[in-house]
């Protein structure tokens, strides 16, 4: 679904040297503000999710942005939101989830825009700070591919097989610990595992790095009693893919080397019996190397 991005956004990349992040940062989870230590991330939530579970939608609006900043080694310092729904009560439910998450991660909601009597929508922008940002495209062929993931939790009710909820039952202190892991350990490259899942996000990290990837399926940490195909393709709540990372110890997350970046484009899955299957032949987004 992300493959058209390269074509759709090509004109923007040509407009300015720093457009889409600038050379070395294209395709990253957040955007550096030139000449500062500020990183900005923005995500929108699908209207179907908002209508089905408004509080969860608000929570996820914060979660995915904090993850984006965390993947770049940045600490979230503020949030802006744009929310729309048909009634005040519907807006209140969305904002309730957003407020709960903002308190949990200790990030203030600085402002935003609220619209009543409109179609359901939610977009959240997060501001973060770091003096040493981690690129999504910093990997090189031969680098170890790592995964740091929180296996705590369960499938979110109504989104079984698609969204793993590892965050809503964590304390704020625990969530903030996880958010700071990559900044403390400085991998060569990192991406947070998004709705593209482990395999799709690996493809995006490899594309930005100008490499391919091989994943050893048996080495992927996973919760017990979860269908493995779902785990490979779901949103895991907190999951970070890294390239050439040192050991990332945490009492809350499992870290493992799950493969390596390769010179051959695409993503290959290596199964326990030695069989290899090609999960992706082409780039994931069409944006190319960062």
PDB file of C-alpha atoms in Angstrom:
ATOM      1  CA  UNK A   1       0.000   0.000   0.000  1.00  0.00           C
ATOM      2  CA  UNK A   2       2.968   2.351   0.509  1.00  0.00           C
ATOM      3  CA  UNK A   3       4.572   1.721  -2.879  1.00  0.00           C
ATOM      4  CA  UNK A   4       2.863   4.694  -4.627  1.00  0.00           C
ATOM      5  CA  UNK A   5       4.485   7.141  -2.190  1.00  0.00           C
ATOM      6  CA  UNK A   6       7.588   7.631  -4.299  1.00  0.00           C
ATOM      7  CA  UNK A   7       5.533   8.755  -7.280  1.00  0.00           C
ATOM      8  CA  UNK A   8       2.981  10.774  -5.293  1.00  0.00           C
ATOM      9  CA  UNK A   9       5.639  12.673  -3.297  1.00  0.00           C
ATOM     10  CA  UNK A  10       8.337  12.981  -5.966  1.00  0.00           C
ATOM     11  CA  UNK A  11       7.579  16.622  -6.691  1.00  0.00           C
ATOM     12  CA  UNK A  12       7.929  17.607  -3.029  1.00  0.00           C
ATOM     13  CA  UNK A  13      11.380  16.048  -2.836  1.00  0.00           C
ATOM     14  CA  UNK A  14      12.478  18.233  -5.731  1.00  0.00           C
ATOM     15  CA  UNK A  15      11.115  21.485  -4.261  1.00  0.00           C
ATOM     16  CA  UNK A  16      13.777  22.137  -1.619  1.00  0.00           C
ATOM     17  CA  UNK A  17      17.059  20.571  -0.437  1.00  0.00           C
ATOM     18  CA  UNK A  18      15.498  19.799   2.945  1.00  0.00           C
ATOM     19  CA  UNK A  19      12.154  18.537   1.619  1.00  0.00           C
ATOM     20  CA  UNK A  20      11.050  15.157   3.010  1.00  0.00           C
ATOM     21  CA  UNK A  21      13.898  15.384   5.494  1.00  0.00           C
ATOM     22  CA  UNK A  22      16.707  16.092   3.053  1.00  0.00           C
ATOM     23  CA  UNK A  23      19.468  13.762   1.880  1.00  0.00           C
ATOM     24  CA  UNK A  24      20.163  11.023   4.390  1.00  0.00           C
ATOM     25  CA  UNK A  25      16.800  11.405   6.119  1.00  0.00           C
ATOM     26  CA  UNK A  26      14.213  10.753   3.406  1.00  0.00           C
ATOM     27  CA  UNK A  27      11.675   8.172   4.570  1.00  0.00           C
ATOM     28  CA  UNK A  28      12.405   8.716   8.248  1.00  0.00           C
ATOM     29  CA  UNK A  29       9.789   8.488  10.998  1.00  0.00           C
ATOM     30  CA  UNK A  30      10.188  12.171  11.841  1.00  0.00           C
ATOM     31  CA  UNK A  31      11.641  15.282  10.232  1.00  0.00           C
ATOM     32  CA  UNK A  32      14.597  17.309  11.482  1.00  0.00           C
ATOM     33  CA  UNK A  33      14.128  21.071  11.712  1.00  0.00           C
ATOM     34  CA  UNK A  34      17.300  22.446  10.158  1.00  0.00           C
ATOM     35  CA  UNK A  35      19.640  24.276  12.509  1.00  0.00           C
ATOM     36  CA  UNK A  36      17.898  23.050  15.660  1.00  0.00           C
ATOM     37  CA  UNK A  37      17.673  19.958  17.856  1.00  0.00           C
ATOM     38  CA  UNK A  38      13.938  19.645  17.074  1.00  0.00           C
ATOM     39  CA  UNK A  39      12.351  16.618  15.400  1.00  0.00           C
ATOM     40  CA  UNK A  40       8.710  16.705  14.253  1.00  0.00           C
ATOM     41  CA  UNK A  41       6.476  13.701  13.602  1.00  0.00           C
ATOM     42  CA  UNK A  42       2.884  13.580  12.338  1.00  0.00           C
ATOM     43  CA  UNK A  43       0.448  10.688  12.037  1.00  0.00           C
ATOM     44  CA  UNK A  44      -3.206  10.391  11.125  1.00  0.00           C
ATOM     45  CA  UNK A  45      -5.557   7.720  12.464  1.00  0.00           C
ATOM     46  CA  UNK A  46      -7.854   5.797  10.137  1.00  0.00           C
ATOM     47  CA  UNK A  47     -11.489   7.000  10.384  1.00  0.00           C
ATOM     48  CA  UNK A  48     -12.701   3.401  10.731  1.00  0.00           C
ATOM     49  CA  UNK A  49     -10.624   3.010  13.899  1.00  0.00           C
ATOM     50  CA  UNK A  50     -11.933   6.315  15.292  1.00  0.00           C
ATOM     51  CA  UNK A  51     -15.555   5.276  14.755  1.00  0.00           C
ATOM     52  CA  UNK A  52     -15.035   1.801  16.222  1.00  0.00           C
ATOM     53  CA  UNK A  53     -12.982   2.727  19.318  1.00  0.00           C
ATOM     54  CA  UNK A  54     -12.641   6.510  19.815  1.00  0.00           C
ATOM     55  CA  UNK A  55     -10.650   6.352  23.060  1.00  0.00           C
ATOM     56  CA  UNK A  56      -8.188   3.870  21.575  1.00  0.00           C
ATOM     57  CA  UNK A  57      -7.863   6.095  18.509  1.00  0.00           C
ATOM     58  CA  UNK A  58      -6.893   9.015  20.720  1.00  0.00           C
ATOM     59  CA  UNK A  59      -4.382   6.867  22.628  1.00  0.00           C
ATOM     60  CA  UNK A  60      -2.874   5.602  19.379  1.00  0.00           C
ATOM     61  CA  UNK A  61      -2.543   9.142  18.043  1.00  0.00           C
ATOM     62  CA  UNK A  62      -0.025   9.791  20.809  1.00  0.00           C
ATOM     63  CA  UNK A  63       1.509   6.295  20.823  1.00  0.00           C
ATOM     64  CA  UNK A  64       2.506   6.226  17.163  1.00  0.00           C
ATOM     65  CA  UNK A  65       4.062   9.685  17.324  1.00  0.00           C
ATOM     66  CA  UNK A  66       6.046   8.924  20.471  1.00  0.00           C
ATOM     67  CA  UNK A  67       7.259   5.749  18.752  1.00  0.00           C
ATOM     68  CA  UNK A  68       8.325   7.745  15.699  1.00  0.00           C
ATOM     69  CA  UNK A  69      10.350  10.127  17.831  1.00  0.00           C
ATOM     70  CA  UNK A  70      11.791   7.298  19.925  1.00  0.00           C
ATOM     71  CA  UNK A  71      13.027   5.550  16.783  1.00  0.00           C
ATOM     72  CA  UNK A  72      15.018   8.688  15.981  1.00  0.00           C
ATOM     73  CA  UNK A  73      16.437   8.926  19.503  1.00  0.00           C
ATOM     74  CA  UNK A  74      14.304  11.953  20.351  1.00  0.00           C
ATOM     75  CA  UNK A  75      12.327  12.740  23.511  1.00  0.00           C
ATOM     76  CA  UNK A  76       8.785  13.990  22.967  1.00  0.00           C
ATOM     77  CA  UNK A  77       8.228  17.463  24.438  1.00  0.00           C
ATOM     78  CA  UNK A  78       4.850  18.540  23.057  1.00  0.00           C
ATOM     79  CA  UNK A  79       1.777  17.507  21.070  1.00  0.00           C
ATOM     80  CA  UNK A  80      -0.626  19.229  18.686  1.00  0.00           C
ATOM     81  CA  UNK A  81      -3.868  17.612  17.549  1.00  0.00           C
ATOM     82  CA  UNK A  82      -6.489  18.150  14.878  1.00  0.00           C
ATOM     83  CA  UNK A  83      -9.713  16.321  15.700  1.00  0.00           C
ATOM     84  CA  UNK A  84     -13.103  16.194  14.029  1.00  0.00           C
ATOM     85  CA  UNK A  85     -16.285  14.263  14.776  1.00  0.00           C
ATOM     86  CA  UNK A  86     -20.017  14.601  14.316  1.00  0.00           C
ATOM     87  CA  UNK A  87     -20.914  15.462  17.919  1.00  0.00           C
ATOM     88  CA  UNK A  88     -19.298  16.963  21.036  1.00  0.00           C
ATOM     89  CA  UNK A  89     -19.593  13.611  22.817  1.00  0.00           C
ATOM     90  CA  UNK A  90     -17.706  11.867  20.017  1.00  0.00           C
ATOM     91  CA  UNK A  91     -14.947  14.494  20.125  1.00  0.00           C
ATOM     92  CA  UNK A  92     -14.829  14.150  23.918  1.00  0.00           C
ATOM     93  CA  UNK A  93     -14.200  10.387  23.664  1.00  0.00           C
ATOM     94  CA  UNK A  94     -11.337  10.875  21.183  1.00  0.00           C
ATOM     95  CA  UNK A  95      -9.781  13.606  23.305  1.00  0.00           C
ATOM     96  CA  UNK A  96     -10.167  11.453  26.420  1.00  0.00           C
ATOM     97  CA  UNK A  97      -7.910   8.788  24.912  1.00  0.00           C
ATOM     98  CA  UNK A  98      -5.436  11.389  23.704  1.00  0.00           C
ATOM     99  CA  UNK A  99      -5.289  13.002  27.171  1.00  0.00           C
ATOM    100  CA  UNK A 100      -4.737   9.649  28.892  1.00  0.00           C
ATOM    101  CA  UNK A 101      -1.800   8.895  26.612  1.00  0.00           C
ATOM    102  CA  UNK A 102      -0.323  12.382  26.943  1.00  0.00           C
ATOM    103  CA  UNK A 103      -0.377  12.039  30.737  1.00  0.00           C
ATOM    104  CA  UNK A 104       1.124   8.534  30.567  1.00  0.00           C
ATOM    105  CA  UNK A 105       4.078   9.677  28.429  1.00  0.00           C
ATOM    106  CA  UNK A 106       4.239  13.017  30.303  1.00  0.00           C
ATOM    107  CA  UNK A 107       3.944  15.106  27.142  1.00  0.00           C
ATOM    108  CA  UNK A 108       1.789  18.263  27.164  1.00  0.00           C
ATOM    109  CA  UNK A 109      -0.920  18.870  24.584  1.00  0.00           C
ATOM    110  CA  UNK A 110       0.122  22.340  23.459  1.00  0.00           C
ATOM    111  CA  UNK A 111      -2.901  23.074  21.280  1.00  0.00           C
ATOM    112  CA  UNK A 112      -4.510  22.144  18.011  1.00  0.00           C
ATOM    113  CA  UNK A 113      -7.788  22.372  16.136  1.00  0.00           C
ATOM    114  CA  UNK A 114     -11.189  20.918  17.032  1.00  0.00           C
ATOM    115  CA  UNK A 115     -14.087  20.664  14.588  1.00  0.00           C
ATOM    116  CA  UNK A 116     -17.661  19.623  15.337  1.00  0.00           C
ATOM    117  CA  UNK A 117     -20.279  18.252  12.941  1.00  0.00           C
ATOM    118  CA  UNK A 118     -17.630  16.912  10.582  1.00  0.00           C
ATOM    119  CA  UNK A 119     -16.409  13.528   9.433  1.00  0.00           C
ATOM    120  CA  UNK A 120     -14.367  11.529  11.920  1.00  0.00           C
ATOM    121  CA  UNK A 121     -10.678  12.379  11.734  1.00  0.00           C
ATOM    122  CA  UNK A 122      -7.667  12.662  13.997  1.00  0.00           C
ATOM    123  CA  UNK A 123      -4.129  13.779  13.232  1.00  0.00           C
ATOM    124  CA  UNK A 124      -1.477  14.327  15.880  1.00  0.00           C
ATOM    125  CA  UNK A 125       1.855  16.095  15.572  1.00  0.00           C
ATOM    126  CA  UNK A 126       4.592  15.533  18.137  1.00  0.00           C
ATOM    127  CA  UNK A 127       7.620  17.734  18.777  1.00  0.00           C
ATOM    128  CA  UNK A 128      10.766  16.051  20.051  1.00  0.00           C
ATOM    129  CA  UNK A 129      14.341  17.015  20.847  1.00  0.00           C
ATOM    130  CA  UNK A 130      17.669  15.279  20.312  1.00  0.00           C
ATOM    131  CA  UNK A 131      21.216  16.398  19.604  1.00  0.00           C
ATOM    132  CA  UNK A 132      22.080  13.023  18.027  1.00  0.00           C
ATOM    133  CA  UNK A 133      19.238  11.825  15.759  1.00  0.00           C
ATOM    134  CA  UNK A 134      19.187   8.206  14.592  1.00  0.00           C
ATOM    135  CA  UNK A 135      18.521   7.814  10.846  1.00  0.00           C
ATOM    136  CA  UNK A 136      16.147   5.261   9.397  1.00  0.00           C
ATOM    137  CA  UNK A 137      18.496   4.836   6.454  1.00  0.00           C
ATOM    138  CA  UNK A 138      21.779   4.364   8.316  1.00  0.00           C
ATOM    139  CA  UNK A 139      22.027   0.625   7.751  1.00  0.00           C
ATOM    140  CA  UNK A 140      24.599  -1.051   5.513  1.00  0.00           C
ATOM    141  CA  UNK A 141      24.871  -4.489   3.945  1.00  0.00           C
ATOM    142  CA  UNK A 142      26.225  -6.878   6.570  1.00  0.00           C
ATOM    143  CA  UNK A 143      24.717  -5.035   9.528  1.00  0.00           C
ATOM    144  CA  UNK A 144      22.798  -7.155  12.017  1.00  0.00           C
ATOM    145  CA  UNK A 145      19.041  -6.608  11.928  1.00  0.00           C
ATOM    146  CA  UNK A 146      17.682  -6.335  15.460  1.00  0.00           C
ATOM    147  CA  UNK A 147      14.207  -6.257  16.973  1.00  0.00           C
ATOM    148  CA  UNK A 148      13.354  -4.850  20.397  1.00  0.00           C
ATOM    149  CA  UNK A 149       9.707  -5.515  21.214  1.00  0.00           C
ATOM    150  CA  UNK A 150       7.350  -5.513  24.190  1.00  0.00           C
ATOM    151  CA  UNK A 151       5.544  -8.882  24.273  1.00  0.00           C
ATOM    152  CA  UNK A 152       3.362  -7.887  27.216  1.00  0.00           C
ATOM    153  CA  UNK A 153      -0.335  -7.422  26.482  1.00  0.00           C
ATOM    154  CA  UNK A 154      -3.006  -8.866  24.248  1.00  0.00           C
ATOM    155  CA  UNK A 155      -4.845  -8.273  21.000  1.00  0.00           C
ATOM    156  CA  UNK A 156      -6.934  -5.127  21.147  1.00  0.00           C
ATOM    157  CA  UNK A 157     -10.584  -6.200  21.219  1.00  0.00           C
ATOM    158  CA  UNK A 158     -12.114  -5.679  17.805  1.00  0.00           C
ATOM    159  CA  UNK A 159      -8.679  -5.575  16.141  1.00  0.00           C
ATOM    160  CA  UNK A 160      -7.527  -9.149  16.731  1.00  0.00           C
ATOM    161  CA  UNK A 161      -4.650 -10.174  14.474  1.00  0.00           C
ATOM    162  CA  UNK A 162      -3.935  -6.550  13.544  1.00  0.00           C
ATOM    163  CA  UNK A 163      -3.226  -4.481  16.661  1.00  0.00           C
ATOM    164  CA  UNK A 164      -1.356  -5.809  19.696  1.00  0.00           C
ATOM    165  CA  UNK A 165      -1.996  -3.673  22.786  1.00  0.00           C
ATOM    166  CA  UNK A 166       1.198  -3.729  24.836  1.00  0.00           C
ATOM    167  CA  UNK A 167       0.886  -0.147  26.074  1.00  0.00           C
ATOM    168  CA  UNK A 168      -2.480   0.655  27.654  1.00  0.00           C
ATOM    169  CA  UNK A 169      -1.790  -1.480  30.762  1.00  0.00           C
ATOM    170  CA  UNK A 170       1.783  -0.225  31.236  1.00  0.00           C
ATOM    171  CA  UNK A 171       2.542   2.475  33.813  1.00  0.00           C
ATOM    172  CA  UNK A 172       3.742   5.864  32.674  1.00  0.00           C
ATOM    173  CA  UNK A 173       7.180   5.106  34.093  1.00  0.00           C
ATOM    174  CA  UNK A 174       7.342   1.900  32.056  1.00  0.00           C
ATOM    175  CA  UNK A 175       6.224   3.617  28.862  1.00  0.00           C
ATOM    176  CA  UNK A 176       8.813   6.353  29.285  1.00  0.00           C
ATOM    177  CA  UNK A 177      11.527   3.748  29.903  1.00  0.00           C
ATOM    178  CA  UNK A 178      10.694   2.044  26.612  1.00  0.00           C
ATOM    179  CA  UNK A 179      10.560   5.377  24.791  1.00  0.00           C
ATOM    180  CA  UNK A 180      14.162   6.126  25.804  1.00  0.00           C
ATOM    181  CA  UNK A 181      15.772   2.797  24.917  1.00  0.00           C
ATOM    182  CA  UNK A 182      17.121   3.649  21.470  1.00  0.00           C
ATOM    183  CA  UNK A 183      18.457   7.044  22.504  1.00  0.00           C
ATOM    184  CA  UNK A 184      20.480   5.276  25.187  1.00  0.00           C
ATOM    185  CA  UNK A 185      21.982   2.639  22.856  1.00  0.00           C
ATOM    186  CA  UNK A 186      22.512   4.437  19.518  1.00  0.00           C
ATOM    187  CA  UNK A 187      21.994   1.913  16.688  1.00  0.00           C
ATOM    188  CA  UNK A 188      23.217   2.810  13.202  1.00  0.00           C
ATOM    189  CA  UNK A 189      19.620   2.898  11.964  1.00  0.00           C
ATOM    190  CA  UNK A 190      16.159   2.394  13.420  1.00  0.00           C
ATOM    191  CA  UNK A 191      12.487   2.306  12.476  1.00  0.00           C
ATOM    192  CA  UNK A 192       9.527   1.720  14.734  1.00  0.00           C
ATOM    193  CA  UNK A 193       7.371  -1.222  13.691  1.00  0.00           C
ATOM    194  CA  UNK A 194       4.294   0.414  12.202  1.00  0.00           C
ATOM    195  CA  UNK A 195       1.084  -0.940  10.693  1.00  0.00           C
ATOM    196  CA  UNK A 196       3.328  -2.432   8.002  1.00  0.00           C
ATOM    197  CA  UNK A 197       4.375  -5.025  10.597  1.00  0.00           C
ATOM    198  CA  UNK A 198       7.812  -6.505  11.189  1.00  0.00           C
ATOM    199  CA  UNK A 199       8.278  -7.594   7.575  1.00  0.00           C
ATOM    200  CA  UNK A 200       6.968  -4.398   5.982  1.00  0.00           C
ATOM    201  CA  UNK A 201       8.904  -2.128   8.322  1.00  0.00           C
ATOM    202  CA  UNK A 202      12.079  -4.128   7.668  1.00  0.00           C
ATOM    203  CA  UNK A 203      11.503  -3.460   3.978  1.00  0.00           C
ATOM    204  CA  UNK A 204      11.264   0.289   4.646  1.00  0.00           C
ATOM    205  CA  UNK A 205      14.450   0.352   6.742  1.00  0.00           C
ATOM    206  CA  UNK A 206      16.283  -1.622   4.058  1.00  0.00           C
ATOM    207  CA  UNK A 207      15.013   0.614   1.260  1.00  0.00           C
ATOM    208  CA  UNK A 208      16.106   3.776   3.068  1.00  0.00           C
ATOM    209  CA  UNK A 209      19.505   2.166   3.710  1.00  0.00           C
ATOM    210  CA  UNK A 210      19.963   1.120   0.075  1.00  0.00           C
ATOM    211  CA  UNK A 211      20.050  -2.561   1.019  1.00  0.00           C
ATOM    212  CA  UNK A 212      17.895  -5.654   1.181  1.00  0.00           C
ATOM    213  CA  UNK A 213      17.258  -7.817   4.229  1.00  0.00           C
ATOM    214  CA  UNK A 214      17.120 -11.442   5.304  1.00  0.00           C
ATOM    215  CA  UNK A 215      14.974 -12.314   8.305  1.00  0.00           C
ATOM    216  CA  UNK A 216      15.480 -15.502  10.324  1.00  0.00           C
ATOM    217  CA  UNK A 217      11.880 -16.225  11.218  1.00  0.00           C
ATOM    218  CA  UNK A 218      12.744 -18.540  14.123  1.00  0.00           C
ATOM    219  CA  UNK A 219      14.663 -15.757  15.889  1.00  0.00           C
ATOM    220  CA  UNK A 220      11.771 -13.287  16.040  1.00  0.00           C
ATOM    221  CA  UNK A 221      10.529 -12.801  19.632  1.00  0.00           C
ATOM    222  CA  UNK A 222       6.770 -13.369  19.803  1.00  0.00           C
ATOM    223  CA  UNK A 223       4.077 -13.719  22.489  1.00  0.00           C
ATOM    224  CA  UNK A 224       2.991 -17.289  23.249  1.00  0.00           C
ATOM    225  CA  UNK A 225      -0.166 -18.638  21.622  1.00  0.00           C
ATOM    226  CA  UNK A 226      -0.314 -15.943  18.941  1.00  0.00           C
ATOM    227  CA  UNK A 227      -0.679 -16.867  15.264  1.00  0.00           C
ATOM    228  CA  UNK A 228       2.788 -16.198  13.891  1.00  0.00           C
ATOM    229  CA  UNK A 229       1.590 -14.894  10.547  1.00  0.00           C
ATOM    230  CA  UNK A 230      -0.442 -12.264  12.378  1.00  0.00           C
ATOM    231  CA  UNK A 231       2.576 -11.337  14.506  1.00  0.00           C
ATOM    232  CA  UNK A 232       4.742 -10.761  11.420  1.00  0.00           C
ATOM    233  CA  UNK A 233       2.259  -8.311   9.939  1.00  0.00           C
ATOM    234  CA  UNK A 234       0.548  -6.611  12.915  1.00  0.00           C
ATOM    235  CA  UNK A 235       1.169  -3.357  14.756  1.00  0.00           C
ATOM    236  CA  UNK A 236       2.869  -4.573  17.975  1.00  0.00           C
ATOM    237  CA  UNK A 237       2.411  -1.466  20.135  1.00  0.00           C
ATOM    238  CA  UNK A 238       6.084  -1.036  20.963  1.00  0.00           C
ATOM    239  CA  UNK A 239       8.558  -2.551  18.516  1.00  0.00           C
ATOM    240  CA  UNK A 240      11.819  -1.120  17.195  1.00  0.00           C
ATOM    241  CA  UNK A 241      13.850  -2.490  14.300  1.00  0.00           C
ATOM    242  CA  UNK A 242      17.529  -1.598  14.398  1.00  0.00           C
ATOM    243  CA  UNK A 243      20.647  -1.993  12.281  1.00  0.00           C
ATOM    244  CA  UNK A 244      24.047  -2.751  13.835  1.00  0.00           C
ATOM    245  CA  UNK A 245      22.706  -2.147  17.344  1.00  0.00           C
ATOM    246  CA  UNK A 246      24.554  -3.026  20.517  1.00  0.00           C
ATOM    247  CA  UNK A 247      22.726  -5.253  22.996  1.00  0.00           C
ATOM    248  CA  UNK A 248      19.620  -3.412  24.241  1.00  0.00           C
ATOM    249  CA  UNK A 249      18.802  -4.820  27.686  1.00  0.00           C
ATOM    250  CA  UNK A 250      15.437  -3.995  29.235  1.00  0.00           C
ATOM    251  CA  UNK A 251      13.257  -5.641  31.879  1.00  0.00           C
ATOM    252  CA  UNK A 252      10.223  -4.778  29.740  1.00  0.00           C
ATOM    253  CA  UNK A 253      11.259  -5.640  26.179  1.00  0.00           C
ATOM    254  CA  UNK A 254      12.801  -8.597  24.382  1.00  0.00           C
ATOM    255  CA  UNK A 255      15.734  -7.872  22.067  1.00  0.00           C
ATOM    256  CA  UNK A 256      17.128 -10.265  19.480  1.00  0.00           C
ATOM    257  CA  UNK A 257      19.134 -10.333  16.277  1.00  0.00           C
ATOM    258  CA  UNK A 258      16.608 -11.514  13.691  1.00  0.00           C
ATOM    259  CA  UNK A 259      18.696 -11.381  10.508  1.00  0.00           C
ATOM    260  CA  UNK A 260      20.925  -9.049   8.573  1.00  0.00           C
ATOM    261  CA  UNK A 261      20.887  -6.399   5.900  1.00  0.00           C
ATOM    262  CA  UNK A 262      22.041  -7.680   2.517  1.00  0.00           C
ATOM    263  CA  UNK A 263      23.317  -6.318  -0.775  1.00  0.00           C
ATOM    264  CA  UNK A 264      20.432  -7.879  -2.712  1.00  0.00           C
ATOM    265  CA  UNK A 265      17.261  -5.736  -2.753  1.00  0.00           C
ATOM    266  CA  UNK A 266      14.032  -7.010  -1.235  1.00  0.00           C
ATOM    267  CA  UNK A 267      13.195  -9.009   1.880  1.00  0.00           C
ATOM    268  CA  UNK A 268      13.819 -12.739   2.216  1.00  0.00           C
ATOM    269  CA  UNK A 269      12.375 -14.910   5.004  1.00  0.00           C
ATOM    270  CA  UNK A 270      14.525 -17.825   6.172  1.00  0.00           C
ATOM    271  CA  UNK A 271      12.395 -20.530   7.809  1.00  0.00           C
ATOM    272  CA  UNK A 272      13.576 -23.007  10.485  1.00  0.00           C
ATOM    273  CA  UNK A 273      13.819 -25.827   7.929  1.00  0.00           C
ATOM    274  CA  UNK A 274      16.241 -23.781   5.807  1.00  0.00           C
ATOM    275  CA  UNK A 275      13.735 -22.871   3.114  1.00  0.00           C
ATOM    276  CA  UNK A 276      13.852 -19.251   1.961  1.00  0.00           C
ATOM    277  CA  UNK A 277      10.896 -17.329   0.578  1.00  0.00           C
ATOM    278  CA  UNK A 278      10.953 -13.866  -0.910  1.00  0.00           C
ATOM    279  CA  UNK A 279       8.478 -11.631   0.908  1.00  0.00           C
ATOM    280  CA  UNK A 280       9.179  -8.541  -1.181  1.00  0.00           C
ATOM    281  CA  UNK A 281      10.990  -8.096  -4.480  1.00  0.00           C
ATOM    282  CA  UNK A 282      10.815  -4.325  -4.792  1.00  0.00           C
ATOM    283  CA  UNK A 283      11.126  -1.223  -2.644  1.00  0.00           C
ATOM    284  CA  UNK A 284       8.450  -0.764  -0.021  1.00  0.00           C
ATOM    285  CA  UNK A 285       7.623   2.912  -0.658  1.00  0.00           C
ATOM    286  CA  UNK A 286       9.292   3.945  -3.912  1.00  0.00           C
ATOM    287  CA  UNK A 287      11.084   6.762  -2.072  1.00  0.00           C
ATOM    288  CA  UNK A 288      14.414   4.960  -2.530  1.00  0.00           C
ATOM    289  CA  UNK A 289      17.600   5.349  -0.548  1.00  0.00           C
ATOM    290  CA  UNK A 290      17.643   8.119   2.020  1.00  0.00           C
TER     291      UNK A 290
END
